[in-house]
Short mmCIF file of C-alpha atoms and ligand atoms in Angstrom, two decimals:
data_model
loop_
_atom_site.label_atom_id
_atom_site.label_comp_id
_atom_site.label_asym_id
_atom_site.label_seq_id
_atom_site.Cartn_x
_atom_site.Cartn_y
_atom_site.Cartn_z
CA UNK A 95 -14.99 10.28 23.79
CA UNK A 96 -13.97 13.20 26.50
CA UNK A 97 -11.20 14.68 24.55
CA UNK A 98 -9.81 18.68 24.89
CA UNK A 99 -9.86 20.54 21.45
CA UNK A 100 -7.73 23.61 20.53
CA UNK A 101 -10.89 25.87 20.47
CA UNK A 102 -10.24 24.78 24.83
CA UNK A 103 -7.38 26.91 24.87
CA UNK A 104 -5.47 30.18 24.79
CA UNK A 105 -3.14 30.17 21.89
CA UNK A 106 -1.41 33.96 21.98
CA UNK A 107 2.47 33.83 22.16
CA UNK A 108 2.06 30.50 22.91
CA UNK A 109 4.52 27.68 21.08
CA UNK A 110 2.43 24.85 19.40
CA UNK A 111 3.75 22.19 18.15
CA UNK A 112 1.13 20.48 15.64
CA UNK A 113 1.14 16.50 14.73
CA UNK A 114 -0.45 16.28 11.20
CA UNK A 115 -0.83 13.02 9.05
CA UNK A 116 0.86 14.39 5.60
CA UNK A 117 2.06 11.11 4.34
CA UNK A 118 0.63 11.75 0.75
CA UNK A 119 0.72 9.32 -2.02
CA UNK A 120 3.99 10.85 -4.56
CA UNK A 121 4.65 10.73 -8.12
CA UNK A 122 8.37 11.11 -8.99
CA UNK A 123 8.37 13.72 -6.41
CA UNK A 124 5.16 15.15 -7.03
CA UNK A 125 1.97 15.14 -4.67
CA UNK A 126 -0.68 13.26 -6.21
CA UNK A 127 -3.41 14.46 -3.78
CA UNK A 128 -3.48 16.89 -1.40
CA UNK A 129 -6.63 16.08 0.77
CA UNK A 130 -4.29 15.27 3.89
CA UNK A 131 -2.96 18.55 3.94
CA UNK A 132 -5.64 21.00 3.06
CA UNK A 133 -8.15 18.93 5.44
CA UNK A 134 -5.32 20.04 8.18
CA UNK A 135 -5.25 23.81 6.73
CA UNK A 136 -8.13 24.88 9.32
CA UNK A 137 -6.21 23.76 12.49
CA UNK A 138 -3.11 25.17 11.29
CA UNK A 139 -4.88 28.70 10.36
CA UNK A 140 -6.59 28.80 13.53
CA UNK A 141 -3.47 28.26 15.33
CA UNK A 142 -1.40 31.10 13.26
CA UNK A 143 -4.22 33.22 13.60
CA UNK A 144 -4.63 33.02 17.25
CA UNK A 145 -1.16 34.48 17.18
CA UNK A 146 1.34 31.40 18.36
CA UNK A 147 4.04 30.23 16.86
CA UNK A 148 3.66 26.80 15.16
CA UNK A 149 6.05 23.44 14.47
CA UNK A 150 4.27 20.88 12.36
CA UNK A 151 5.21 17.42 12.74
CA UNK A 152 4.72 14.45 10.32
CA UNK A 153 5.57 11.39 9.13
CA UNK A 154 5.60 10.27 5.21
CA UNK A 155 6.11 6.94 3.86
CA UNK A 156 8.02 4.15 5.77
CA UNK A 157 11.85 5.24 6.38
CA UNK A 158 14.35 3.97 8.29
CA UNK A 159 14.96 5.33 11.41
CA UNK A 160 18.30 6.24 10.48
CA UNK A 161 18.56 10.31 12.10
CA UNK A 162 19.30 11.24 8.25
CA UNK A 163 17.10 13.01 5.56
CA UNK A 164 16.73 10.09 2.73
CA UNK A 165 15.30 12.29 0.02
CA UNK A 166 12.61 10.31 -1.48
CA UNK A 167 10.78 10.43 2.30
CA UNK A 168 11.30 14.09 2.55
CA UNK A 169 8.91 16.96 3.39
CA UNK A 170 10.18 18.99 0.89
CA UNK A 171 7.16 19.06 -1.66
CA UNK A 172 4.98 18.68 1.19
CA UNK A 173 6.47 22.23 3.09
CA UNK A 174 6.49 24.01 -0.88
CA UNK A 175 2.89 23.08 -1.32
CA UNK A 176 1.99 24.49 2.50
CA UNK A 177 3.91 27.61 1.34
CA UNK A 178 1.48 27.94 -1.25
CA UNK A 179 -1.90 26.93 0.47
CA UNK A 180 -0.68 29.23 3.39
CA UNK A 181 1.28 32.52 1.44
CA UNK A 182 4.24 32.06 3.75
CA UNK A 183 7.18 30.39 3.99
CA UNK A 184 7.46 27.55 5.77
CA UNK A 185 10.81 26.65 6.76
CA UNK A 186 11.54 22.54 6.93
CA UNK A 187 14.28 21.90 9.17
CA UNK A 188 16.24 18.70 9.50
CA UNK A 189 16.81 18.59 13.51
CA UNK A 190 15.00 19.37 16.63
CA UNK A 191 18.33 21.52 17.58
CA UNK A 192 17.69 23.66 14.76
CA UNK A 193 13.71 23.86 15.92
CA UNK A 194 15.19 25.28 18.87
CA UNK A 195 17.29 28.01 17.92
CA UNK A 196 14.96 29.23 14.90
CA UNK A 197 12.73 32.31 16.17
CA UNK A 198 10.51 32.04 12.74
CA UNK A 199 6.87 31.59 13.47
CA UNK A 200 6.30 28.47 11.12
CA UNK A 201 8.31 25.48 10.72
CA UNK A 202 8.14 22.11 9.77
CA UNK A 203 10.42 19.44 10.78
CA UNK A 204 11.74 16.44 8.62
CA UNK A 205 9.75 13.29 8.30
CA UNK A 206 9.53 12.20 11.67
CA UNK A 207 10.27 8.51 10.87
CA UNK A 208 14.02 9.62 10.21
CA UNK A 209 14.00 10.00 13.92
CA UNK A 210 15.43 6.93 16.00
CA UNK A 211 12.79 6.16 18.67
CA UNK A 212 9.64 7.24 16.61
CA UNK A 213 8.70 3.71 15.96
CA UNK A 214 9.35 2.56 19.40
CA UNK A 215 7.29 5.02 21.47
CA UNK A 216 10.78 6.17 22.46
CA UNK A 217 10.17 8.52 26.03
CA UNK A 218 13.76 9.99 25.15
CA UNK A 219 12.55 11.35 21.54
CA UNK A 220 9.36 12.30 22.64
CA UNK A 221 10.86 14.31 26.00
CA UNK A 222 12.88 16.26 23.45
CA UNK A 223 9.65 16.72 21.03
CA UNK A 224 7.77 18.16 24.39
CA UNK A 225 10.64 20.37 25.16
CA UNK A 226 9.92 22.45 22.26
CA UNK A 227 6.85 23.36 22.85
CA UNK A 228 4.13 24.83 25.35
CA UNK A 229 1.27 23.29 23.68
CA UNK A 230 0.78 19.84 21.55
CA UNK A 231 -1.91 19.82 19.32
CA UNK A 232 -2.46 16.27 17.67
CA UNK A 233 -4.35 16.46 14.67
CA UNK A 234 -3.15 13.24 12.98
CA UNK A 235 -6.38 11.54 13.13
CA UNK A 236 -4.97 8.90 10.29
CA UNK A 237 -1.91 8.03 12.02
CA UNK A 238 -3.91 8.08 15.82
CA UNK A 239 -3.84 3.95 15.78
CA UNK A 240 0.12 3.92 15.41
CA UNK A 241 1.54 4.34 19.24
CA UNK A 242 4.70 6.79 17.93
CA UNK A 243 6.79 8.81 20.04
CA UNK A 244 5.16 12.14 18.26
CA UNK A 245 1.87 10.65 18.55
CA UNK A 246 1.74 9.11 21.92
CA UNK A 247 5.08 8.87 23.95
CA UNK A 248 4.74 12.71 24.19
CA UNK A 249 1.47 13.04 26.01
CA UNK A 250 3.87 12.08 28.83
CA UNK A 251 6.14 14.67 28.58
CA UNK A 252 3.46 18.21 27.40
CA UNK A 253 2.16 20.28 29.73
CA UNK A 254 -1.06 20.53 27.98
CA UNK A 255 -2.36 18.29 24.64
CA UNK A 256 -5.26 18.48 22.88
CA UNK A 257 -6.96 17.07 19.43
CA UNK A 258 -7.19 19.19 16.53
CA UNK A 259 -10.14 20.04 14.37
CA UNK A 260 -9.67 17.13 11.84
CA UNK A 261 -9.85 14.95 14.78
CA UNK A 262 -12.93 16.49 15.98
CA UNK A 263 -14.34 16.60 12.33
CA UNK A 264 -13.45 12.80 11.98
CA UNK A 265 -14.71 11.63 15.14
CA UNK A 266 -18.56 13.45 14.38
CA UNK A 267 -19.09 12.04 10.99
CA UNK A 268 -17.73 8.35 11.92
CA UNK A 269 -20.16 8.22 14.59
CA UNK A 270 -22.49 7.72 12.73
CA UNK A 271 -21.22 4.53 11.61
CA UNK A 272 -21.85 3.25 15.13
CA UNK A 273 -25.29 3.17 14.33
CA UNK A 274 -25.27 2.23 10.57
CA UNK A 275 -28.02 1.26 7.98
CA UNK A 276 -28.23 -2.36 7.05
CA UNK A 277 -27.11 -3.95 4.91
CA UNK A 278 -23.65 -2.74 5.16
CA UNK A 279 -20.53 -3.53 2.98
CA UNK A 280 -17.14 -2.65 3.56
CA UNK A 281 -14.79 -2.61 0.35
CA UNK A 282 -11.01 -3.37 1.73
CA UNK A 283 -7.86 -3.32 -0.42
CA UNK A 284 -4.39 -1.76 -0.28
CA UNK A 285 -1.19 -3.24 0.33
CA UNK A 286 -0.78 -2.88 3.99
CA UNK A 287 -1.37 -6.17 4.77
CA UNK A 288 -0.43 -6.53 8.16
CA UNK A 289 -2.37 -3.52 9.49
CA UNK A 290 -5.59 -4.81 7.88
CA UNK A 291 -5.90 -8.24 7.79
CA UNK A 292 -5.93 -8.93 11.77
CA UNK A 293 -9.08 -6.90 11.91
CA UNK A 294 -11.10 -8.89 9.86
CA UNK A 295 -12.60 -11.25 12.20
CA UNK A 296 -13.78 -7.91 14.44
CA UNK A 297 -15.06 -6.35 10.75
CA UNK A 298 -16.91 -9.31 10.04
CA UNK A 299 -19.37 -9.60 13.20
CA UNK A 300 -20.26 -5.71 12.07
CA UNK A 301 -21.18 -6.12 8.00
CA UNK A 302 -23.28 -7.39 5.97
CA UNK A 303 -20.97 -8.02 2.70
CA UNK A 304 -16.61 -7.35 2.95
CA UNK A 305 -15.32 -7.64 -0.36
CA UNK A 306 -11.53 -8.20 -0.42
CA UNK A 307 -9.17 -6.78 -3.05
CA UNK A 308 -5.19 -6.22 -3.65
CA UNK A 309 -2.89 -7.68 -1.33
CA UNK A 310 -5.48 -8.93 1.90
CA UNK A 311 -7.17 -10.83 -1.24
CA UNK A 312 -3.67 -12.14 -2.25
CA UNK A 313 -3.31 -13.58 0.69
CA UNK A 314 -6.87 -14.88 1.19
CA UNK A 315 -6.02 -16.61 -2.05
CA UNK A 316 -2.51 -18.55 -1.01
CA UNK A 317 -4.64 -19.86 2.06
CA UNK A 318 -7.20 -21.36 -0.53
CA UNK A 319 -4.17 -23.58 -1.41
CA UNK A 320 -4.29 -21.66 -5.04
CA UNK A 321 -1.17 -20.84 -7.17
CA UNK A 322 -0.56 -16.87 -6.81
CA UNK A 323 3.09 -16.74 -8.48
CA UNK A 324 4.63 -13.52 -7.34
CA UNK A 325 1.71 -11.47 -5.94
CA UNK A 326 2.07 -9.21 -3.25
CA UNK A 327 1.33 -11.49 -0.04
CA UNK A 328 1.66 -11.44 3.85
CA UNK A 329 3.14 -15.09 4.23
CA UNK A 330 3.28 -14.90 7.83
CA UNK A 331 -0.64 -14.51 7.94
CA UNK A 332 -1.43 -16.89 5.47
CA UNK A 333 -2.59 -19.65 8.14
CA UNK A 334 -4.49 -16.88 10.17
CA UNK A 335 -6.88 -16.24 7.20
CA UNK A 336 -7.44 -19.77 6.67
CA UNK A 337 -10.39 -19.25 8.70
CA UNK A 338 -12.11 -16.75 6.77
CA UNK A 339 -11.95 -17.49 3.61
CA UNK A 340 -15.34 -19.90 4.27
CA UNK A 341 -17.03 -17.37 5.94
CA UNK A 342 -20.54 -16.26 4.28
CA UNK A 343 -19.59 -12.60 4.04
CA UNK A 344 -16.48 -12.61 2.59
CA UNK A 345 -16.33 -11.80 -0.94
CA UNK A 346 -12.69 -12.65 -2.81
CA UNK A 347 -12.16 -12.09 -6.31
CA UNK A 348 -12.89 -15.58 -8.46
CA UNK A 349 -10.95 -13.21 -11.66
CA UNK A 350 -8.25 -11.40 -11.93
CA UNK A 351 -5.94 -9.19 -13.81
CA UNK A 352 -2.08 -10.84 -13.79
CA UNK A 353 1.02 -9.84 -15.62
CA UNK A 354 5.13 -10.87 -15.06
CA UNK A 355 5.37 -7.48 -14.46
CA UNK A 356 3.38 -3.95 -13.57
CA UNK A 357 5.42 -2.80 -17.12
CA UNK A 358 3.67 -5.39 -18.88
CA UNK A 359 0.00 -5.78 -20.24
CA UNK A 360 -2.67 -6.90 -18.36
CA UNK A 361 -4.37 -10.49 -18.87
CA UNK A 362 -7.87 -11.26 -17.31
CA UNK A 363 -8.01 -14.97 -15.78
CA UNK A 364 -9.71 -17.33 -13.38
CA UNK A 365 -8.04 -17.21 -9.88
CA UNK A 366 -7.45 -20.75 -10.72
CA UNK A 367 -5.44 -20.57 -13.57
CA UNK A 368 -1.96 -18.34 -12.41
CA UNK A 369 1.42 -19.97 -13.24
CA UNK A 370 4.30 -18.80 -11.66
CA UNK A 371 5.66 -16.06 -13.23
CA UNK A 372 2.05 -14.01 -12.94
CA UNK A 373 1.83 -11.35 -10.39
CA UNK A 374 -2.16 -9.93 -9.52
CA UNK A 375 -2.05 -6.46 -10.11
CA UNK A 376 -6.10 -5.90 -9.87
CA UNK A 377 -9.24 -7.31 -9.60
CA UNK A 378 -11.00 -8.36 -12.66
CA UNK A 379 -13.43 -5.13 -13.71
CA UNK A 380 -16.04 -7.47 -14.72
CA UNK A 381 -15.76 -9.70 -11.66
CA UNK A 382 -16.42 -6.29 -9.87
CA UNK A 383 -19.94 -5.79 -11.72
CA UNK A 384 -20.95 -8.76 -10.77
CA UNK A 385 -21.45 -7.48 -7.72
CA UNK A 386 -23.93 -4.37 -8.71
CA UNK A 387 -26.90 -6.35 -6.95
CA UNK A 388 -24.85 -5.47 -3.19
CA UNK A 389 -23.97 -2.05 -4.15
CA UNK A 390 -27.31 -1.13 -4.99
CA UNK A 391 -29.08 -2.85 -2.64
CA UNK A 392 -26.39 -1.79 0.46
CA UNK A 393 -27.56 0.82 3.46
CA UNK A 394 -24.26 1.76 3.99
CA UNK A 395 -20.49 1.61 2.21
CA UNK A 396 -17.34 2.01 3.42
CA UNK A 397 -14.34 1.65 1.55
CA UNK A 398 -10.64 1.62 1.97
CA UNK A 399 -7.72 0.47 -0.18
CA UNK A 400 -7.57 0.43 -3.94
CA UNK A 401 -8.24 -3.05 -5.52
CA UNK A 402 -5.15 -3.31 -7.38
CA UNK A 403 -1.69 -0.90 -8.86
CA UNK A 404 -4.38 1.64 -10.07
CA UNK A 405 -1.52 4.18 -10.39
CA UNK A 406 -1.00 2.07 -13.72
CA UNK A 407 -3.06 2.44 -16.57
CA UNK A 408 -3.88 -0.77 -17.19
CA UNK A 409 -4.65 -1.73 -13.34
CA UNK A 410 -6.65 0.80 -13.17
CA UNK A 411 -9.95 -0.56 -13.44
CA UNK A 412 -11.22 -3.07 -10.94
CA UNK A 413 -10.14 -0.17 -8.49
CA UNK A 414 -12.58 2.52 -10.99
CA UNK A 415 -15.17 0.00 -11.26
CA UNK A 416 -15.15 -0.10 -7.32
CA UNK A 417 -15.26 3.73 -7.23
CA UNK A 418 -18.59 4.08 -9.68
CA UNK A 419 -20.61 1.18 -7.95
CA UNK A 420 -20.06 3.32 -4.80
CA UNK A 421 -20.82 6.43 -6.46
CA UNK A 422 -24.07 5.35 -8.32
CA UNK A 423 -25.42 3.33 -5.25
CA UNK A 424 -27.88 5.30 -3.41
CA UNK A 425 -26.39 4.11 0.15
CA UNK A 426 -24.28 6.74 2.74
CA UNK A 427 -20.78 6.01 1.62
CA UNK A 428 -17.35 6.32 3.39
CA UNK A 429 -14.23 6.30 1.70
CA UNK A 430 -11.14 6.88 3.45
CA UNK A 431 -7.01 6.44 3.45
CA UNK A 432 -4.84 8.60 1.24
CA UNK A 433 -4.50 6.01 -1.73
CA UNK A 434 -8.27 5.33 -1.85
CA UNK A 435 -8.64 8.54 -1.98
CA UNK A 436 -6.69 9.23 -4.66
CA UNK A 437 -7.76 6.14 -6.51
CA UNK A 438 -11.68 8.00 -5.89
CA UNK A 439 -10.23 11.33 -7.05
CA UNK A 440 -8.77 9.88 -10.48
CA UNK A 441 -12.48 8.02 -10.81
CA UNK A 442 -14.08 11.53 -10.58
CA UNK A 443 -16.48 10.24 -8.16
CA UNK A 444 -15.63 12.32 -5.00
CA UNK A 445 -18.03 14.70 -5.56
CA UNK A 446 -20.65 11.60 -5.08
CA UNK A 447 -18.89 10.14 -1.33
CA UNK A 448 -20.87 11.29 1.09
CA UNK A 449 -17.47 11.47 3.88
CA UNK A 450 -14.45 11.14 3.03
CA UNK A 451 -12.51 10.21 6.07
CA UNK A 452 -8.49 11.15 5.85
CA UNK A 453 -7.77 7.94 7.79
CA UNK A 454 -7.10 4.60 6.47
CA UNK A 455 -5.69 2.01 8.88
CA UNK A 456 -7.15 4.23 11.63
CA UNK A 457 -10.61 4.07 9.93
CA UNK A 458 -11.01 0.42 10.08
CA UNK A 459 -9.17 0.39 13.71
CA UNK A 460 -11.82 2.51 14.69
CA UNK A 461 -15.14 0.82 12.43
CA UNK A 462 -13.50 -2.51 14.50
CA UNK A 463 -14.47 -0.86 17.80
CA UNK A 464 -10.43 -0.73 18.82
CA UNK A 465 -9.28 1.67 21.01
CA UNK A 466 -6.64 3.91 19.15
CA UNK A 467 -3.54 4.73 21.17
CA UNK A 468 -2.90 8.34 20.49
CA UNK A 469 -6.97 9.24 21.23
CA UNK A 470 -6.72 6.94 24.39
CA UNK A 471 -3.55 8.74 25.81
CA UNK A 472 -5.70 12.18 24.67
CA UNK A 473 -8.03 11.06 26.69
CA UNK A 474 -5.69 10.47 29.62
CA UNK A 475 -4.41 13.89 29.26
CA UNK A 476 -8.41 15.29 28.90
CA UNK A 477 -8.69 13.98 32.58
CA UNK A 478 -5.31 14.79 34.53
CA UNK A 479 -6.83 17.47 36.57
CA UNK A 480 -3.45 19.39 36.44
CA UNK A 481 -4.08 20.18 32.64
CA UNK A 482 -6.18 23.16 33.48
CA UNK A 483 -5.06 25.84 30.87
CA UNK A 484 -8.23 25.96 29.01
C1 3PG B 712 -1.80 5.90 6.72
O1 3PG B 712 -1.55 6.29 5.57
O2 3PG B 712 -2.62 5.00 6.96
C2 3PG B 712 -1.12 6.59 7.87
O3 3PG B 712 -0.37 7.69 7.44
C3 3PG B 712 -0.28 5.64 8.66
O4 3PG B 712 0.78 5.15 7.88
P1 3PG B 712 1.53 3.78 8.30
O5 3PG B 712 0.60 2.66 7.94
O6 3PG B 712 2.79 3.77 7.50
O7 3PG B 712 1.76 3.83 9.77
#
């Protein structure tokens, strides 16, 4: 891919506005891991230390686009742990007319997502994003398959756009998936249903083994006709996965772990044998080691999306089960997505991944050879021949 990095370009008294992926998993207000942001600490050094002046941009968490801060989607902890990775303040500011009158060298402006037109690919936000700024730098290599105003819409409007070093970083180690080991087995989970489950079929012509957990398996489930009482499903894809669920390399969980409630204890059962009121919350542990054989004997692992609510004790540990048969299998592993990793980092097995990619949704966008909308309009920008400021 022909992209322009920041190393391209003059930086000094220059102002750089800087689209990083910080949507971190939180605990009542508290970052649970920090891998998104200090994975984006060498861009943001480079570009402070080059002597510009910097906005960061990002998104956490799914908002409404209502132009107001709604507190539990804030920046806040994000900017106070930057202030301490970086020993300067960082000042988070709630609109872009406040971006514009501030003559600080580092700011950081509210979760994008508050903005109306982010969603949309809005030209109108993104002309106003471009307007602050001589130089955008995207660096959001986990949020590159989402066509956003601050991710896309804005290559329009910039003078001159280039990728960041995560991008560059990401893009050399997950080429080497192109040409991956057999056998290969891709672990996929999580609860974003709808960006997952539509790349399946694309998956599927690549691997060797994909073994399906939380809410894609849910749903893999309902189309097998089975009672799943109130798990977490994607009813409007339910018919699309009908034809999968026969396919030879598709692995779905045959136990589970249920409960009425993620408050209440755990109880290990036959897919077959839900009632109603049971909600899955993880995939049965033991179910999980049945499947030691394809771990060990697998070239190559990728994995994305925990296997159940590992945040809670007790659904814990199909997801750490997962995380060990990755770690103890002697193939080159991926992991990647901020809950996975998180869910690998509370499994103390990081140490044993051998990348560990900061994308999720992008990750398997780009494993299913799609073409990601913020790198494609990168591209674009790479080859306008008026973008000569290298
Ligand atoms: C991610 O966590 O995969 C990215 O930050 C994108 O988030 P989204 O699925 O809410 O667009």
């Amino acid at each position: 891919m022909q992209l322009k990095y920041l190393t391209d370009y003059k930086l000094s008294g220059r102002k750089v506005m800087l689209r990083v992926d910080f949507n971190v998993p939180l605990k009542d207000g508290h970052i649970v891991n920090e891998e998104r942001i200090d994975r984006s600490l060498p861009t943001i050094q480079h570009i402070l230390n080059e002597g510009a002046s910097l906005i960061i941009v990002s998104h956490l968490g799914r908002p409404e686009e209502t132009n107001e801060v709604q507190k539990e989607f804030s920046l806040k902890p994000i900017a106070l742990s930057l202030e301490k990775k970086l020993k300067m303040p960082v000042d988070l500011k709630r609109d872009l007319s406040s971006i514009k009158q501030s003559s600080e060298d580092l700011l950081m402006l509210e979760n994008i997502r508050f903005f109306k037109g982010e969603k949309s690919n809005d030209s109108n936000l993104a002309k106003d994003l471009a307007g602050l700024c001589d130089i955008f730098v995207m660096d959001a290599f986990a949020t590159a398959h989402r066509a956003h105003a601050s991710t896309t819409a804005i290559l329009d409007f910039v003078d001159q756009a280039c990728a960041g070093l995560l991008i560059k970083q990401e893009l050399q180690a997950l080429d080497r998936i192109d040409n991956a080991e057999k056998p290969i087995v891709i672990v996929l989970g999580g609860a974003k249903i709808s960006t997952k489950l539509p790349l399946i079929n694309a998956l599927l012509d690549k691997v060797d083994h994909l073994i399906l957990g939380g809410g894609i398996a849910n749903t893999c489930i309902a189309a097998q006709g089975l009672e799943i009482g109130k798990s977490l499903i994607e009813s409007s894809l339910v018919s699309e996965v009908k034809s999968l669920i026969n396919e030879d390399n598709v692995i779905l969980p045959s136990r589970v772990l249920v409960a009425e409630n993620k408050e209440a204890e755990a109880r290990e059962v036959d897919i077959d044998s839900l009632t109603k009121n049971d909600a899955i919350f993880d995939v049965s542990p033991t179910f999980i080691h049945s499947l030691q054989k394809i771990f060990n004997e697998a070239a190559t692992i990728v994995w994305n999306g925990p296997m159940g609510l590992f945040e809670q004790d007790q659904f814990s540990l199909g997801t750490q089960a997962v995380a060990n048969l990755i770690a103890r299998s002697e193939a080159y592993s991926i992991i990647g997505g901020g809950d996975t990793i998180s869910a690998a980092s509370m499994s103390g097995v990081l140490d044993s991944i051998n990348y560990i990619s900061t994308a999720g949704g992008a990750l398997l966008e780009y494993l299913a050879g799609k073409s990601l909308p913020a790198l494609a309009a990168l591209q674009k920008k790479a080859l306008e021949r008026v973008d000569n400021g290298a």
